[in-house]
């Protein structure tokens, strides 16, 4: 129920909006993607001649017709990260600026933990969980924040990635066979257990396999799953070596995790650190044999995600973003599984970044602002009760744009003008931003105004003209995500010294 079987597929994506531009080849077919595609592996349970591959999403997929589901970019981009000076210059060109975090004293436990790491007084990890929507589905924004924090406080690893999030799109999944996928945004997803991942894959038979990329520095793997009375055993292999084996059977349903050590110098043959010439000379099918394999020994193994870690002190920033998610969606998560997953990760800080889809629902008449406020309030009450000892912070929705003719826009309106049209901010973004700020204050959470940091009303148009936002008028391109991450990381660092 609520699951769909999908062919073992590649990182290549057929975009639903043909107008979406790529960013520096991020969606191009590089050596890794070609190798996966050439392998041609499909599910044993699907006839490849009769079933068109699902290439419309990066893992989470689109939610419903009203939810934005278009994005570009990938964790696997080969473009070098911009320097802070270059990002500051870019911010100046689009009139973005530093916006301080409101109520930074509410982050004192997080800052204390980071301070101990910086002074080498702690050998523990500081866990930060960021829950959002499609803006972070491909790890945009959050990967920049992660990199900045880890450069300063220590690199504890990539952290949690949803089990079916594809390589090149913020995840590590290369392919799978014999598994079906379910998502919180599916028609029957509400109320199903997903941990906080928002998705799962379930084995349909014995020897179902999923393949994942290993990066240099990965030394420890946590596999998150749902234990239940009929759960089979699961193996984790790398090449011909068994790294671990655990049972997913339990007398009652419970979200659990199992630890697997990764050998030193292990990496998959699709790793970006391996020369592309070496990859191109190998049989593509063998590349899967040399990837990390998660193998179910029977039907019913339900997996939520993997956490790739270095085993060293530092920061782990775990981020998930179901496409189309809003406060209402998070209220439909199974409370028991959500609580157990959060308890296992034990974050010092929970960041919630939503709002764009809430504003969309209001614009479409599916929800009132009063309802949105009530849903935000109940969502924060839920998270505060599940994580009573964690700090919390809300980020405001980012700006989104729409094109209008100059004749239909008041001369005082703010936006980016092109010939006879102007890009203005979508309606209801500001109202939802205000709701987020009010709920953060009432719930005891810190608050960061993403909308204002971008430059406020009309900012999307300026970012779009700079070429760092997508034609869908909602999502950032790779460089736009990096700039947003830079602004967020700077706000965090500034707050630590206030």
Short mmCIF file of C-alpha atoms in Angstrom, two decimals:
data_model
loop_
_atom_site.label_atom_id
_atom_site.label_comp_id
_atom_site.label_asym_id
_atom_site.label_seq_id
_atom_site.Cartn_x
_atom_site.Cartn_y
_atom_site.Cartn_z
CA UNK A 1 0.00 0.00 0.00
CA UNK A 2 1.39 3.41 -0.96
CA UNK A 3 4.51 1.92 -2.60
CA UNK A 4 5.59 2.04 -6.20
CA UNK A 5 8.02 -0.23 -8.01
CA UNK A 6 10.57 1.62 -10.09
CA UNK A 7 13.25 0.38 -12.51
CA UNK A 8 16.85 0.55 -11.34
CA UNK A 9 17.56 3.88 -12.90
CA UNK A 10 20.19 6.53 -13.42
CA UNK A 11 20.88 10.03 -12.24
CA UNK A 12 19.73 11.43 -15.57
CA UNK A 13 16.55 13.43 -15.31
CA UNK A 14 13.82 14.27 -17.79
CA UNK A 15 12.61 17.63 -16.59
CA UNK A 16 8.88 18.28 -16.58
CA UNK A 17 9.52 21.90 -17.53
CA UNK A 18 11.52 22.14 -20.73
CA UNK A 19 12.31 25.77 -20.02
CA UNK A 20 14.43 24.89 -17.02
CA UNK A 21 18.03 25.82 -17.69
CA UNK A 22 20.98 23.79 -16.51
CA UNK A 23 23.74 25.30 -14.44
CA UNK A 24 27.28 24.71 -15.57
CA UNK A 25 26.56 21.20 -16.73
CA UNK A 26 25.06 20.10 -13.44
CA UNK A 27 22.39 18.13 -15.26
CA UNK A 28 24.77 17.11 -18.01
CA UNK A 29 25.73 13.51 -18.63
CA UNK A 30 29.11 13.22 -16.94
CA UNK A 31 31.19 10.08 -16.64
CA UNK A 32 29.41 8.83 -13.55
CA UNK A 33 25.95 9.28 -15.03
CA UNK A 34 26.96 7.70 -18.33
CA UNK A 35 28.37 4.69 -16.53
CA UNK A 36 25.16 4.18 -14.57
CA UNK A 37 23.02 4.67 -17.66
CA UNK A 38 25.12 2.33 -19.79
CA UNK A 39 24.77 -0.40 -17.20
CA UNK A 40 21.12 -0.63 -18.21
CA UNK A 41 20.11 -2.37 -15.01
CA UNK A 42 16.38 -2.57 -14.40
CA UNK A 43 14.31 -4.17 -11.71
CA UNK A 44 13.72 -7.88 -11.98
CA UNK A 45 10.09 -7.11 -11.22
CA UNK A 46 9.58 -4.71 -14.11
CA UNK A 47 9.51 -5.38 -17.84
CA UNK A 48 11.87 -2.75 -19.31
CA UNK A 49 10.18 -3.01 -22.68
CA UNK A 50 6.79 -2.12 -21.28
CA UNK A 51 7.63 0.30 -18.50
CA UNK A 52 9.07 3.73 -19.16
CA UNK A 53 11.78 4.64 -16.64
CA UNK A 54 10.76 7.22 -14.08
CA UNK A 55 13.17 10.07 -14.70
CA UNK A 56 11.02 12.91 -13.50
CA UNK A 57 12.50 13.34 -10.05
CA UNK A 58 15.67 13.12 -8.02
CA UNK A 59 14.27 10.76 -5.42
CA UNK A 60 11.55 12.52 -3.48
CA UNK A 61 9.54 13.27 -6.60
CA UNK A 62 6.73 15.73 -7.13
CA UNK A 63 3.95 15.77 -4.60
CA UNK A 64 0.86 17.01 -6.35
CA UNK A 65 -0.01 19.24 -9.23
CA UNK A 66 0.16 22.29 -7.03
CA UNK A 67 3.57 21.65 -5.55
CA UNK A 68 6.71 22.91 -7.26
CA UNK A 69 8.76 19.94 -8.28
CA UNK A 70 11.35 21.28 -10.69
CA UNK A 71 14.93 21.73 -9.70
CA UNK A 72 18.36 21.51 -11.21
CA UNK A 73 21.66 20.68 -9.76
CA UNK A 74 23.44 18.06 -7.83
CA UNK A 75 25.72 17.16 -5.03
CA UNK A 76 27.97 15.79 -7.75
CA UNK A 77 28.65 19.11 -9.45
CA UNK A 78 32.29 19.51 -10.37
CA UNK A 79 32.17 23.31 -10.20
CA UNK A 80 34.52 24.61 -7.49
CA UNK A 81 32.93 26.35 -4.54
CA UNK A 82 33.12 30.12 -4.64
CA UNK A 83 35.22 31.94 -2.09
CA UNK A 84 33.54 34.00 0.59
CA UNK A 85 34.81 37.16 -1.09
CA UNK A 86 33.26 36.10 -4.39
CA UNK A 87 29.98 35.27 -2.66
CA UNK A 88 29.98 38.64 -0.90
CA UNK A 89 30.49 40.33 -4.26
CA UNK A 90 27.63 38.33 -5.74
CA UNK A 91 25.43 39.30 -2.79
CA UNK A 92 26.19 42.94 -3.50
CA UNK A 93 25.18 42.62 -7.14
CA UNK A 94 21.74 41.22 -6.23
CA UNK A 95 21.28 43.55 -3.21
CA UNK A 96 21.31 40.67 -0.74
CA UNK A 97 22.73 41.43 2.66
CA UNK A 98 23.48 40.11 6.12
CA UNK A 99 20.41 39.68 8.27
CA UNK A 100 20.99 38.75 11.91
CA UNK A 101 19.28 35.82 13.57
CA UNK A 102 16.46 36.93 15.83
CA UNK A 103 16.69 35.66 19.42
CA UNK A 104 20.13 34.02 19.06
CA UNK A 105 20.16 33.32 22.80
CA UNK A 106 17.74 30.50 22.01
CA UNK A 107 20.64 28.72 20.29
CA UNK A 108 22.91 28.73 23.33
CA UNK A 109 23.14 24.93 23.61
CA UNK A 110 24.14 24.64 19.97
CA UNK A 111 26.70 27.42 20.21
CA UNK A 112 28.14 25.90 23.38
CA UNK A 113 28.58 22.55 21.64
CA UNK A 114 30.22 24.22 18.63
CA UNK A 115 32.48 26.20 20.94
CA UNK A 116 33.71 23.03 22.61
CA UNK A 117 34.49 21.55 19.21
CA UNK A 118 36.39 24.65 18.12
CA UNK A 119 38.50 24.59 21.29
CA UNK A 120 39.14 20.84 20.88
CA UNK A 121 37.43 20.17 24.20
CA UNK A 122 34.94 17.70 22.78
CA UNK A 123 35.24 14.43 20.89
CA UNK A 124 31.54 14.29 20.12
CA UNK A 125 29.51 15.33 17.10
CA UNK A 126 27.15 18.27 17.02
CA UNK A 127 24.06 17.15 15.11
CA UNK A 128 21.91 19.63 13.22
CA UNK A 129 18.73 18.47 11.47
CA UNK A 130 17.22 20.67 8.74
CA UNK A 131 13.70 19.75 7.63
CA UNK A 132 12.37 21.53 4.57
CA UNK A 133 10.90 21.19 1.12
CA UNK A 134 12.15 21.06 -2.47
CA UNK A 135 14.63 23.89 -1.90
CA UNK A 136 16.86 21.46 -0.02
CA UNK A 137 15.80 18.21 -1.72
CA UNK A 138 19.09 18.19 -3.67
CA UNK A 139 21.04 19.49 -0.65
CA UNK A 140 21.22 22.99 -2.09
CA UNK A 141 21.80 25.67 0.54
CA UNK A 142 22.34 23.10 3.28
CA UNK A 143 25.49 21.69 1.70
CA UNK A 144 27.06 25.17 1.80
CA UNK A 145 26.11 25.63 5.44
CA UNK A 146 27.48 22.15 6.19
CA UNK A 147 30.77 22.89 4.47
CA UNK A 148 31.24 26.19 6.30
CA UNK A 149 30.48 24.72 9.72
CA UNK A 150 32.67 21.68 9.12
CA UNK A 151 35.58 23.79 7.91
CA UNK A 152 35.51 25.60 11.24
CA UNK A 153 34.31 23.02 13.75
CA UNK A 154 35.32 19.68 12.26
CA UNK A 155 34.08 17.37 9.52
CA UNK A 156 32.02 14.51 10.97
CA UNK A 157 30.72 13.47 7.54
CA UNK A 158 27.87 13.89 5.07
CA UNK A 159 25.27 12.78 7.58
CA UNK A 160 21.84 11.36 6.87
CA UNK A 161 20.62 10.98 3.30
CA UNK A 162 17.20 9.62 2.41
CA UNK A 163 17.40 6.04 1.19
CA UNK A 164 16.28 6.72 -2.40
CA UNK A 165 17.83 10.15 -2.91
CA UNK A 166 19.89 9.84 -6.05
CA UNK A 167 23.56 10.55 -6.54
CA UNK A 168 23.97 13.96 -8.22
CA UNK A 169 20.88 15.18 -6.37
CA UNK A 170 22.10 15.42 -2.81
CA UNK A 171 21.98 11.68 -2.23
CA UNK A 172 24.11 8.59 -2.74
CA UNK A 173 21.75 6.10 -4.40
CA UNK A 174 23.11 4.76 -7.70
CA UNK A 175 20.39 2.24 -8.47
CA UNK A 176 18.23 -0.51 -7.02
CA UNK A 177 16.34 -3.65 -7.96
CA UNK A 178 13.70 -5.60 -6.08
CA UNK A 179 12.64 -2.66 -3.91
CA UNK A 180 9.52 -0.50 -4.03
CA UNK A 181 9.45 3.12 -2.92
CA UNK A 182 6.95 5.03 -0.79
CA UNK A 183 6.91 8.74 0.09
CA UNK A 184 5.11 10.97 2.53
CA UNK A 185 3.92 13.05 -0.44
CA UNK A 186 2.31 10.05 -2.16
CA UNK A 187 -1.47 9.78 -2.12
CA UNK A 188 -1.34 7.14 0.63
CA UNK A 189 1.79 8.42 2.34
CA UNK A 190 0.15 10.37 5.16
CA UNK A 191 0.39 8.57 8.48
CA UNK A 192 2.85 5.96 7.25
CA UNK A 193 6.14 5.52 9.15
CA UNK A 194 9.10 7.20 7.44
CA UNK A 195 11.16 8.41 10.37
CA UNK A 196 11.91 12.00 9.43
CA UNK A 197 13.16 10.92 5.98
CA UNK A 198 9.81 11.29 4.26
CA UNK A 199 10.50 8.22 2.12
CA UNK A 200 11.33 4.54 2.36
CA UNK A 201 12.12 1.57 0.17
CA UNK A 202 10.80 -1.91 0.96
CA UNK A 203 12.22 -5.17 -0.39
CA UNK A 204 9.79 -7.20 -2.48
CA UNK A 205 11.79 -10.42 -2.50
CA UNK A 206 14.96 -12.15 -1.43
CA UNK A 207 18.22 -10.65 -2.70
CA UNK A 208 16.74 -7.21 -3.39
CA UNK A 209 19.68 -4.82 -3.78
CA UNK A 210 20.29 -1.09 -3.58
CA UNK A 211 23.61 0.46 -4.62
CA UNK A 212 25.24 3.52 -3.07
CA UNK A 213 28.25 5.70 -3.67
CA UNK A 214 31.08 5.73 -1.15
CA UNK A 215 33.23 8.84 -0.80
CA UNK A 216 36.76 9.16 0.55
CA UNK A 217 36.55 9.82 4.27
CA UNK A 218 33.47 7.65 4.84
CA UNK A 219 34.39 5.40 7.77
CA UNK A 220 31.08 4.73 9.45
CA UNK A 221 27.64 3.95 8.09
CA UNK A 222 24.37 3.99 10.03
CA UNK A 223 21.47 2.23 8.33
CA UNK A 224 18.06 3.51 9.50
CA UNK A 225 15.13 1.15 9.09
CA UNK A 226 11.76 0.03 10.42
CA UNK A 227 11.99 -3.12 12.55
CA UNK A 228 8.80 -5.18 12.62
CA UNK A 229 7.63 -8.76 13.32
CA UNK A 230 8.29 -10.00 9.77
CA UNK A 231 11.47 -8.10 9.08
CA UNK A 232 14.22 -10.05 7.27
CA UNK A 233 17.95 -9.79 7.70
CA UNK A 234 19.90 -7.20 5.71
CA UNK A 235 23.52 -7.35 4.56
CA UNK A 236 25.84 -4.49 3.69
CA UNK A 237 28.56 -5.43 1.19
CA UNK A 238 31.42 -3.62 -0.49
CA UNK A 239 32.71 -5.52 -3.51
CA UNK A 240 33.01 -9.12 -2.31
CA UNK A 241 33.41 -8.23 1.36
CA UNK A 242 30.54 -8.32 3.83
CA UNK A 243 30.76 -5.24 6.03
CA UNK A 244 27.79 -6.02 8.24
CA UNK A 245 24.59 -7.98 8.70
CA UNK A 246 21.62 -7.17 10.91
CA UNK A 247 18.05 -8.22 11.50
CA UNK A 248 15.05 -5.95 10.95
CA UNK A 249 12.80 -8.27 12.96
CA UNK A 250 11.24 -7.06 16.20
CA UNK A 251 8.13 -7.94 18.20
CA UNK A 252 6.70 -4.49 17.56
CA UNK A 253 7.26 -1.85 14.93
CA UNK A 254 10.15 0.40 15.86
CA UNK A 255 12.47 2.76 13.98
CA UNK A 256 16.03 1.60 14.55
CA UNK A 257 19.52 1.92 13.17
CA UNK A 258 22.48 -0.43 12.74
CA UNK A 259 26.15 0.50 12.62
CA UNK A 260 28.49 -0.67 9.87
CA UNK A 261 32.21 0.12 9.70
CA UNK A 262 33.61 1.11 6.30
CA UNK A 263 37.20 0.06 5.51
CA UNK A 264 39.83 2.74 5.19
CA UNK A 265 40.37 4.01 1.63
CA UNK A 266 37.10 2.44 0.48
CA UNK A 267 35.30 4.27 -2.30
CA UNK A 268 32.97 3.25 -5.06
CA UNK A 269 34.28 3.18 -8.60
CA UNK A 270 31.84 5.98 -9.40
CA UNK A 271 33.38 8.31 -6.82
CA UNK A 272 34.26 11.75 -8.26
CA UNK A 273 37.73 11.38 -6.74
CA UNK A 274 38.49 8.47 -9.10
CA UNK A 275 39.80 9.65 -12.51
CA UNK A 276 37.10 9.63 -15.17
CA UNK A 277 39.48 7.90 -17.58
CA UNK A 278 39.69 4.94 -15.19
CA UNK A 279 35.92 4.82 -14.89
CA UNK A 280 35.48 4.97 -18.65
CA UNK A 281 37.67 1.93 -19.22
CA UNK A 282 35.62 -0.37 -17.00
CA UNK A 283 32.57 -2.47 -17.77
CA UNK A 284 29.68 -0.29 -16.47
CA UNK A 285 27.96 -3.32 -14.96
CA UNK A 286 31.01 -3.98 -12.80
CA UNK A 287 30.72 -0.50 -11.34
CA UNK A 288 27.63 -1.62 -9.45
CA UNK A 289 29.51 -4.65 -8.16
CA UNK A 290 32.07 -2.30 -6.64
CA UNK A 291 29.57 0.10 -5.08
CA UNK A 292 28.23 -0.22 -1.54
CA UNK A 293 25.40 -2.74 -1.66
CA UNK A 294 22.49 -3.01 0.76
CA UNK A 295 20.98 -6.46 0.27
CA UNK A 296 17.72 -7.71 1.78
CA UNK A 297 17.61 -11.44 2.54
CA UNK A 298 13.84 -11.53 2.15
CA UNK A 299 10.75 -9.46 1.49
CA UNK A 300 9.70 -6.74 3.91
CA UNK A 301 12.95 -4.92 4.74
CA UNK A 302 11.88 -1.28 5.08
CA UNK A 303 14.77 1.19 4.90
CA UNK A 304 14.66 4.94 5.58
CA UNK A 305 18.15 6.21 4.98
CA UNK A 306 21.88 6.05 5.45
CA UNK A 307 24.18 8.29 7.45
CA UNK A 308 27.72 8.52 6.07
CA UNK A 309 30.14 9.63 8.78
CA UNK A 310 33.88 10.03 9.32
CA UNK A 311 33.87 8.84 12.92
CA UNK A 312 35.65 12.05 13.93
CA UNK A 313 34.46 14.92 16.13
CA UNK A 314 32.75 17.73 14.30
CA UNK A 315 29.46 18.78 12.75
CA UNK A 316 26.86 16.54 11.13
CA UNK A 317 24.20 18.48 9.26
CA UNK A 318 21.37 16.17 8.19
CA UNK A 319 18.88 17.64 5.71
CA UNK A 320 15.77 16.26 4.02
CA UNK A 321 13.28 18.02 1.78
CA UNK A 322 10.21 16.22 0.46
CA UNK A 323 9.08 18.06 -2.67
CA UNK A 324 5.81 19.87 -2.05
CA UNK A 325 6.20 19.75 1.74
CA UNK A 326 4.61 22.34 3.98
CA UNK A 327 3.55 22.50 7.61
CA UNK A 328 0.49 20.39 6.83
CA UNK A 329 2.65 17.60 5.34
CA UNK A 330 4.90 17.43 8.40
CA UNK A 331 1.83 17.10 10.60
CA UNK A 332 0.96 13.90 8.70
CA UNK A 333 4.23 12.14 9.61
CA UNK A 334 3.75 9.08 11.80
CA UNK A 335 4.48 10.48 15.26
CA UNK A 336 5.97 7.30 16.71
CA UNK A 337 8.47 6.77 13.90
CA UNK A 338 9.33 10.48 13.74
CA UNK A 339 10.05 10.54 17.48
CA UNK A 340 12.21 7.42 17.36
CA UNK A 341 14.26 8.64 14.40
CA UNK A 342 14.87 12.05 15.95
CA UNK A 343 15.84 10.42 19.24
CA UNK A 344 18.42 8.24 17.48
CA UNK A 345 20.04 11.25 15.82
CA UNK A 346 19.68 13.39 18.97
CA UNK A 347 20.20 16.80 17.35
CA UNK A 348 21.39 19.82 19.28
CA UNK A 349 19.53 22.00 16.77
CA UNK A 350 16.43 21.53 14.64
CA UNK A 351 15.96 23.95 11.74
CA UNK A 352 12.62 24.05 9.90
CA UNK A 353 12.59 25.83 6.54
CA UNK A 354 9.20 25.88 4.84
CA UNK A 355 6.69 28.44 3.65
CA UNK A 356 6.75 28.49 -0.14
CA UNK A 357 4.17 25.72 -0.50
CA UNK A 358 2.06 27.15 2.32
CA UNK A 359 1.92 30.45 0.41
CA UNK A 360 1.06 28.53 -2.77
CA UNK A 361 -1.88 26.85 -1.02
CA UNK A 362 -3.18 30.25 0.09
CA UNK A 363 -2.81 31.74 -3.41
CA UNK A 364 -4.75 28.81 -4.86
CA UNK A 365 -7.52 29.17 -2.30
CA UNK A 366 -6.86 25.76 -0.76
CA UNK A 367 -5.96 27.22 2.62
CA UNK A 368 -6.42 30.42 4.58
CA UNK A 369 -3.65 32.33 6.32
CA UNK A 370 -5.34 31.52 9.63
CA UNK A 371 -5.13 27.82 8.82
CA UNK A 372 -1.47 28.13 7.85
CA UNK A 373 -0.72 29.83 11.17
CA UNK A 374 -2.52 27.11 13.10
CA UNK A 375 -0.64 24.39 11.21
CA UNK A 376 2.70 26.06 11.90
CA UNK A 377 1.82 26.42 15.56
CA UNK A 378 0.84 22.74 15.87
CA UNK A 379 3.90 21.63 13.90
CA UNK A 380 6.24 23.51 16.24
CA UNK A 381 4.42 22.17 19.29
CA UNK A 382 4.97 18.68 17.90
CA UNK A 383 8.68 19.16 17.29
CA UNK A 384 9.21 20.86 20.65
CA UNK A 385 7.54 17.94 22.42
CA UNK A 386 9.60 15.41 20.44
CA UNK A 387 12.89 17.26 21.06
CA UNK A 388 12.51 18.99 24.43
CA UNK A 389 16.27 19.39 24.90
CA UNK A 390 17.14 20.67 21.43
CA UNK A 391 17.40 24.25 20.22
CA UNK A 392 15.10 25.18 17.37
CA UNK A 393 15.18 27.76 14.61
CA UNK A 394 12.74 28.68 11.85
CA UNK A 395 13.78 30.14 8.53
CA UNK A 396 11.37 32.32 6.60
CA UNK A 397 10.38 31.33 3.07
CA UNK A 398 12.61 32.67 0.33
CA UNK A 399 11.23 35.01 -2.28
CA UNK A 400 9.57 33.60 -5.40
CA UNK A 401 8.79 35.49 -8.57
CA UNK A 402 6.20 35.90 -11.28
CA UNK A 403 6.24 37.79 -14.55
CA UNK A 404 3.78 40.61 -15.06
CA UNK A 405 3.37 43.23 -17.74
CA UNK A 406 4.61 46.64 -16.71
CA UNK A 407 1.18 48.06 -17.47
CA UNK A 408 -0.39 45.91 -14.75
CA UNK A 409 2.12 46.83 -12.04
CA UNK A 410 1.92 49.93 -9.88
CA UNK A 411 4.82 52.27 -10.58
CA UNK A 412 5.90 51.96 -6.95
CA UNK A 413 6.15 48.16 -7.18
CA UNK A 414 9.48 46.50 -6.60
CA UNK A 415 10.87 44.08 -9.11
CA UNK A 416 13.22 43.43 -12.03
CA UNK A 417 12.08 44.98 -15.30
CA UNK A 418 12.68 43.46 -18.72
CA UNK A 419 11.26 45.35 -21.74
CA UNK A 420 7.49 45.30 -21.24
CA UNK A 421 7.44 42.87 -18.32
CA UNK A 422 8.59 42.87 -14.74
CA UNK A 423 9.39 40.07 -12.29
CA UNK A 424 7.69 40.73 -8.98
CA UNK A 425 7.38 38.75 -5.76
CA UNK A 426 4.59 36.21 -5.63
CA UNK A 427 1.73 37.16 -3.37
CA UNK A 428 1.32 35.76 0.16
CA UNK A 429 5.07 35.20 0.65
CA UNK A 430 5.32 38.19 2.99
CA UNK A 431 2.22 37.15 4.93
CA UNK A 432 3.56 33.63 5.45
CA UNK A 433 6.95 35.09 6.40
CA UNK A 434 5.22 37.09 9.12
CA UNK A 435 3.45 33.95 10.36
CA UNK A 436 6.74 32.07 10.59
CA UNK A 437 8.28 34.91 12.61
CA UNK A 438 5.33 35.06 15.00
CA UNK A 439 5.24 31.30 15.54
CA UNK A 440 9.00 31.16 16.11
CA UNK A 441 8.75 33.83 18.79
CA UNK A 442 5.81 32.17 20.52
CA UNK A 443 7.39 28.70 20.35
CA UNK A 444 10.72 29.65 21.86
CA UNK A 445 12.67 29.27 18.63
CA UNK A 446 15.25 31.47 16.97
CA UNK A 447 14.32 32.96 13.60
CA UNK A 448 16.17 33.91 10.43
CA UNK A 449 14.53 36.01 7.72
CA UNK A 450 15.57 34.36 4.45
CA UNK A 451 13.26 36.66 2.50
CA UNK A 452 14.90 39.80 3.87
CA UNK A 453 18.40 38.38 3.45
CA UNK A 454 17.70 37.90 -0.26
CA UNK A 455 16.84 41.59 -0.46
CA UNK A 456 13.16 41.64 0.39
CA UNK A 457 10.31 42.48 -1.96
CA UNK A 458 11.25 41.93 -5.60
CA UNK A 459 14.54 40.23 -4.80
CA UNK A 460 13.81 37.12 -6.86
CA UNK A 461 13.92 39.19 -10.05
CA UNK A 462 17.37 40.53 -9.26
CA UNK A 463 18.65 37.03 -8.50
CA UNK A 464 17.02 35.77 -11.69
CA UNK A 465 18.67 38.47 -13.79
CA UNK A 466 22.01 37.40 -12.33
CA UNK A 467 21.33 33.91 -13.73
CA UNK A 468 21.23 32.11 -10.39
CA UNK A 469 17.51 31.25 -10.22
CA UNK A 470 15.45 28.83 -12.28
CA UNK A 471 12.88 29.68 -14.92
CA UNK A 472 10.21 28.09 -12.73
CA UNK A 473 10.42 31.31 -10.67
CA UNK A 474 10.66 29.28 -7.45
CA UNK A 475 13.91 27.37 -7.08
CA UNK A 476 17.54 28.43 -6.99
CA UNK A 477 20.10 27.14 -9.40
CA UNK A 478 23.36 25.81 -8.00
CA UNK A 479 24.99 29.19 -7.47
CA UNK A 480 21.79 30.65 -6.04
CA UNK A 481 21.72 27.84 -3.50
CA UNK A 482 25.34 28.48 -2.64
CA UNK A 483 24.65 32.17 -2.05
CA UNK A 484 21.67 31.38 0.18
CA UNK A 485 23.81 28.92 2.12
CA UNK A 486 26.52 31.56 2.47
CA UNK A 487 24.02 34.05 3.88
CA UNK A 488 22.65 31.47 6.33
CA UNK A 489 26.09 30.31 7.48
CA UNK A 490 27.22 33.90 7.93
CA UNK A 491 24.15 34.62 10.07
CA UNK A 492 24.98 31.63 12.28
CA UNK A 493 28.61 32.65 12.67
CA UNK A 494 27.67 36.26 13.40
CA UNK A 495 25.19 35.10 16.05
CA UNK A 496 27.90 33.14 17.85
CA UNK A 497 29.89 36.29 18.58
CA UNK A 498 26.96 38.52 19.52
#
